[in-house]
Short mmCIF file of C-alpha atoms and ligand atoms in Angstrom, two decimals:
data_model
loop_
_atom_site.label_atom_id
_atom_site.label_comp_id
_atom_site.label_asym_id
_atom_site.label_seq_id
_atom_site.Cartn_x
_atom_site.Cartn_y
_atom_site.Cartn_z
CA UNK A 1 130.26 56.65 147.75
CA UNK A 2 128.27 55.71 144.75
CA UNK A 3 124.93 56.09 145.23
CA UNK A 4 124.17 52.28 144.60
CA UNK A 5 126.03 50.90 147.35
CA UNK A 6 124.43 53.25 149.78
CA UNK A 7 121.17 51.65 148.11
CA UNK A 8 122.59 48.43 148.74
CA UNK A 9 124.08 49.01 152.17
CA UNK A 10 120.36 50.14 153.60
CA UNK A 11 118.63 46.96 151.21
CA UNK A 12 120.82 44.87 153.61
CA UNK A 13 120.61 46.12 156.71
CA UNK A 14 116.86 45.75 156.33
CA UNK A 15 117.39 41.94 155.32
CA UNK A 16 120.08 41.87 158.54
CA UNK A 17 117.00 43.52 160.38
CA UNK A 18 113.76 41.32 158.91
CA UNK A 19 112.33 44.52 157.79
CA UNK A 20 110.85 44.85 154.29
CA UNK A 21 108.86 48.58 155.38
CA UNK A 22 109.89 51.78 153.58
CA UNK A 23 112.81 53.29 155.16
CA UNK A 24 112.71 57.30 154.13
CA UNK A 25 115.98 58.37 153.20
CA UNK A 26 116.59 62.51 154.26
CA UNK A 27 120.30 63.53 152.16
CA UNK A 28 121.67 65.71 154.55
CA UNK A 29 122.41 69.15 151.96
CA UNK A 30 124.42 71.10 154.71
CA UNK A 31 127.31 72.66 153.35
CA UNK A 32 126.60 71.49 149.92
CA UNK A 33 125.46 73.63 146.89
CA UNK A 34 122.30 73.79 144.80
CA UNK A 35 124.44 72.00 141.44
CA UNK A 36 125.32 69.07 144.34
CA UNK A 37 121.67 69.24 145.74
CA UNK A 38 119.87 68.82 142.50
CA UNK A 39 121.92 65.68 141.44
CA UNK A 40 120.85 64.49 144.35
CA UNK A 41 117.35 65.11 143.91
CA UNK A 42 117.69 62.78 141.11
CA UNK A 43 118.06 59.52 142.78
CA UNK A 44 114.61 58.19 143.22
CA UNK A 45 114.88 57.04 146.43
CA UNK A 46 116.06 60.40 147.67
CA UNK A 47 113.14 61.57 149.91
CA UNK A 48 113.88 64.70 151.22
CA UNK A 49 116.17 67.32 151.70
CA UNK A 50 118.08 67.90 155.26
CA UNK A 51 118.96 71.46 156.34
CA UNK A 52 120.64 72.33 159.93
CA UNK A 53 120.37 76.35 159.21
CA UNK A 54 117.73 78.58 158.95
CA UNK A 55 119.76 81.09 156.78
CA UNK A 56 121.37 78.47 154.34
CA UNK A 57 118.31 77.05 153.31
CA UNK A 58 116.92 80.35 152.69
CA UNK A 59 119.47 81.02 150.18
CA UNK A 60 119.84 77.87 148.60
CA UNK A 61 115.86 77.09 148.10
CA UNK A 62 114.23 76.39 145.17
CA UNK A 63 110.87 74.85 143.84
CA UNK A 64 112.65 71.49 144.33
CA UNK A 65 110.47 67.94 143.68
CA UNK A 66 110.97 66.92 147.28
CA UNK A 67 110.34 68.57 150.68
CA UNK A 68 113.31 70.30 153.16
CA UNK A 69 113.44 69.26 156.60
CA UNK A 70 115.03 71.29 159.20
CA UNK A 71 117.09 68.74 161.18
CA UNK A 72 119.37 71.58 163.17
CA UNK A 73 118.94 73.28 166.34
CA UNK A 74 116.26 76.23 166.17
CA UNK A 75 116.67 79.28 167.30
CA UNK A 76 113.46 80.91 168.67
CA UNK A 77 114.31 84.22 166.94
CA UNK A 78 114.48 82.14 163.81
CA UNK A 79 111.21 80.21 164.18
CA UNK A 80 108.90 82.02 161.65
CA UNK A 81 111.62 82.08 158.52
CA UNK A 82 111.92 78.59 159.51
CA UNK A 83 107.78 77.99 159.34
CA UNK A 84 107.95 79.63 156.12
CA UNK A 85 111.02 78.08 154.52
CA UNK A 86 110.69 74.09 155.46
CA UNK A 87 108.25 71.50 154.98
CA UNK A 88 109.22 69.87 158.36
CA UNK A 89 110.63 70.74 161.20
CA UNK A 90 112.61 67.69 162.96
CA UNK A 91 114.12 69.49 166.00
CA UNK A 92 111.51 70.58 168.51
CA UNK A 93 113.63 70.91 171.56
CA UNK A 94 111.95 73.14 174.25
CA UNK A 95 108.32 73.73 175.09
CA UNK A 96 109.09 77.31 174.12
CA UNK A 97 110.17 76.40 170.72
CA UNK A 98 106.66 74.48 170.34
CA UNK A 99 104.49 76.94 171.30
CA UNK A 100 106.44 79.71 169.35
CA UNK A 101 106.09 77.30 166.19
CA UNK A 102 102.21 76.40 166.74
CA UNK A 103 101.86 80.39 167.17
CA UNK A 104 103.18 81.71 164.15
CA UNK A 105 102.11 78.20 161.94
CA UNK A 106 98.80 79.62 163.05
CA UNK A 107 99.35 82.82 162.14
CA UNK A 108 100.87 81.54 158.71
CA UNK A 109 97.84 79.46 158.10
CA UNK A 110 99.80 76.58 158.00
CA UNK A 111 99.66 72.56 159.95
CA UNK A 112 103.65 72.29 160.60
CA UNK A 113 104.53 68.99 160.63
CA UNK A 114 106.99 68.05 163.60
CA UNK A 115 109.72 65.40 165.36
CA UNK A 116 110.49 65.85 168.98
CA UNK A 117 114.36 65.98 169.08
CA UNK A 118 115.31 63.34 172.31
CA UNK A 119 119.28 63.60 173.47
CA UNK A 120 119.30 60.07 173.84
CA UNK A 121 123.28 59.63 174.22
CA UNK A 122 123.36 62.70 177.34
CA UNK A 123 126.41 64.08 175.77
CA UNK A 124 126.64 67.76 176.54
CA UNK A 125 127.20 68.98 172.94
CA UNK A 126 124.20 67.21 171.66
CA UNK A 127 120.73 69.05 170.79
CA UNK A 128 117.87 67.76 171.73
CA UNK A 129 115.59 67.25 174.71
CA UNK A 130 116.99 65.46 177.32
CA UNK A 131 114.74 61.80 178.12
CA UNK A 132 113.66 63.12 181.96
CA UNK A 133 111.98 66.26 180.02
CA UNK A 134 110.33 64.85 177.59
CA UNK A 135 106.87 63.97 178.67
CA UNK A 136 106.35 67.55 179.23
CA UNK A 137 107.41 68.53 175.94
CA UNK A 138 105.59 65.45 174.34
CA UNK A 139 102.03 66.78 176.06
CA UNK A 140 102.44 70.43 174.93
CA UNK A 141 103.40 69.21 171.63
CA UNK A 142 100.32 66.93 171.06
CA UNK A 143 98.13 69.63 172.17
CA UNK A 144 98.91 72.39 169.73
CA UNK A 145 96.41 72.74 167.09
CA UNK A 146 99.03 73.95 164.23
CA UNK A 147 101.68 71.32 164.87
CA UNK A 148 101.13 67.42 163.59
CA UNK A 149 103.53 65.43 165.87
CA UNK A 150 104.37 62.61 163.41
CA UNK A 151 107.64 61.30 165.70
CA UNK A 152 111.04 61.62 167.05
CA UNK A 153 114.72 62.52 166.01
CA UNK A 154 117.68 61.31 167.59
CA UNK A 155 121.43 61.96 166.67
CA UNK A 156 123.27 58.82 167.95
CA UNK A 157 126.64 58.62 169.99
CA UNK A 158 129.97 59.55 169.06
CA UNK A 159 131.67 56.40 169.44
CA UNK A 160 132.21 52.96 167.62
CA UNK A 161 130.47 51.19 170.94
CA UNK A 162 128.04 49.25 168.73
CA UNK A 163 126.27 48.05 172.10
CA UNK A 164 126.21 52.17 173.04
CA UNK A 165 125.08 53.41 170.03
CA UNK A 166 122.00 51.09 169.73
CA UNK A 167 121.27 51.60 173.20
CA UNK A 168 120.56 54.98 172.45
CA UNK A 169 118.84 54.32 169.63
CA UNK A 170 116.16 51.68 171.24
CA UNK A 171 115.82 54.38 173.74
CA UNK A 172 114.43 56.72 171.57
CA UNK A 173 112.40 53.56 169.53
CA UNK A 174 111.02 52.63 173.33
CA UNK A 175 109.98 56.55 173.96
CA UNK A 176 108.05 56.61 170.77
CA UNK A 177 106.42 53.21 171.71
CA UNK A 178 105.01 55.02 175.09
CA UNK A 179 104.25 58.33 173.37
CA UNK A 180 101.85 56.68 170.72
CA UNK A 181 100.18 55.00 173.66
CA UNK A 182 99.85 58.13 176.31
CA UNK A 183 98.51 60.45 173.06
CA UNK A 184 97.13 58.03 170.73
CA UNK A 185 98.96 59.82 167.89
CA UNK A 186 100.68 57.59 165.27
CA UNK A 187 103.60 59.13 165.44
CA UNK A 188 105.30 56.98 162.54
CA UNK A 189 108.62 58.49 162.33
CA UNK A 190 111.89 57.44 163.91
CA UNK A 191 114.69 59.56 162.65
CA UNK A 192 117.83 58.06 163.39
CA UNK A 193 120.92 56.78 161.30
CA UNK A 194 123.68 59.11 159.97
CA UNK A 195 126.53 57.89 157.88
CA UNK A 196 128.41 56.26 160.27
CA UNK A 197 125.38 54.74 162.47
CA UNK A 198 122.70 54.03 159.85
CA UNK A 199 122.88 50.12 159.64
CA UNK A 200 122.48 49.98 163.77
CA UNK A 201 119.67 52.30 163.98
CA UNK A 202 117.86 50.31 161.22
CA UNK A 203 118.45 47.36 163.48
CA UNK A 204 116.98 49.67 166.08
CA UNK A 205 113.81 50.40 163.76
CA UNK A 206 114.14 53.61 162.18
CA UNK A 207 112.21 54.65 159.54
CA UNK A 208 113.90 57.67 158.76
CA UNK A 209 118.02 57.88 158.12
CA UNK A 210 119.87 61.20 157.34
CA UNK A 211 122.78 60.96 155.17
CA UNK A 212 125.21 63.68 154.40
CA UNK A 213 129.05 62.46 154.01
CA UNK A 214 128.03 59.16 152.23
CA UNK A 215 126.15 60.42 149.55
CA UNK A 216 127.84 64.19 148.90
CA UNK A 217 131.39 63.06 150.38
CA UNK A 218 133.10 65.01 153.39
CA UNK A 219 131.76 68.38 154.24
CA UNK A 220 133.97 71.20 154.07
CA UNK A 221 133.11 74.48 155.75
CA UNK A 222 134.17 77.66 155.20
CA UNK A 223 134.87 80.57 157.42
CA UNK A 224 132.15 83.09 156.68
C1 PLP B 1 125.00 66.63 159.55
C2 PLP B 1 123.87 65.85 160.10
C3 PLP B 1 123.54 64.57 159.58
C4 PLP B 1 124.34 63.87 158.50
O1 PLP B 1 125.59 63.47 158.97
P1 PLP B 1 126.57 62.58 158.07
O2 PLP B 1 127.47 61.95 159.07
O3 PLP B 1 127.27 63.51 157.15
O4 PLP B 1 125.76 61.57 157.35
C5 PLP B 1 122.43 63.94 160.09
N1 PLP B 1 121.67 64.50 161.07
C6 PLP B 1 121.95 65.70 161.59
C7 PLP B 1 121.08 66.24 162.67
C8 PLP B 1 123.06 66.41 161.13
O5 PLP B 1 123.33 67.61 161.67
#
């Protein structure tokens, strides 16, 4: 899709939504290549850079104008490439994986800024910590001297159940509400909205949408 009417599309769901606050807009650069990338990093309204692997981003990174964002499962064993390669790191999952980052962001002389990932659907192939864990997780998280808990990432459900796929989404919008209060953080950021959900979770109050197929087209992966 043209990058205007993606423009256009989010423009109105904020109207739809009574929202006039910025909305940051992560492009999703899975599976696409540096040429695709640094097109993209043209649009001005482009914020960031989305990555779900450690070892793509690795190969793929360059001095680009705007920050990378790890938005894919973590693997603990690949916790210190990923403090060293991304700005961000949106899918804190496991009081393991927290005080593994905080460790070696200490040890790297580095604040990491983080999202707690919430699986706010409970679908079984979803990432993400599941709502009865997270208060544990949320504590441990707020306590670690190296990590700057600035919100929470949800992926949304597969399904076209409008009334489902908000639901999750005002879940994760109500845990943030209680989490600001129980650690007096700000915690600004609500990451929600993909291509196919992005309009609802704005609706929903997100603040942060990741968009891959939309602005790149379909992804395409290959057997390596
Ligand atoms: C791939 C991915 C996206 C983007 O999905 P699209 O449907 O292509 O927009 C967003 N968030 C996460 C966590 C992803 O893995």
């Amino acid at each position: 899709m043209e990058s205007e009417k993606i423009y256009e599309r989010i423009q109105n769901a904020k109207l739809k939504a009574n929202r006039n606050d910025k909305i940051f807009f992560t492009a999703v650069s899975k599976t696409r290549t540096v040429d695709e990338m640094k097109e993209a990093e043209k649009i001005s309204w482009v914020d960031f850079f989305g990555e779900n692997r450690v070892q793509e981003a690795e190969q793929k990174k360059w001095p680009s104008k705007i920050s990378w964002r790890l938005i894919g499962h973590l693997q603990n064993n690949k916790a210190r490439k990923a403090v060293e390669i991304f700005d961000y790191i949106d899918s804190v999952d496991s009081v393991e994986l927290a005080l593994r980052l905080n460790r070696i962001s200490g040890e790297l002389n580095k604040i990491m800024p983080v999202l707690i990932e919430v699986n706010t659907s409970g679908e079984e192939s979803k990432t993400g910590i599941a709502p009865e864990k997270f208060s544990e997780l949320l504590d441990v998280t707020a306590q670690q001297k190296n990590l700057r808990l600035d919100g929470l990432m949800t992926v949304g459900p597969l399904t076209n159940d409008e009334y489902k796929i908000r639901k999750s989404f005002a879940a994760l919008r109500e845990l943030c509400e209680g989490a600001r209060i129980s650690t007096g953080l700000k915690m600004p950021v609500l990451s929600m909205g993909m291509s196919d959900d992005f309009e609802e979770a704005i609706l929903e109050g997100s603040t942060m949408i990741r968009i891959g197929t939309l602005l790149f087209g379909a992804r395409i992966y290959h057997q390596n």
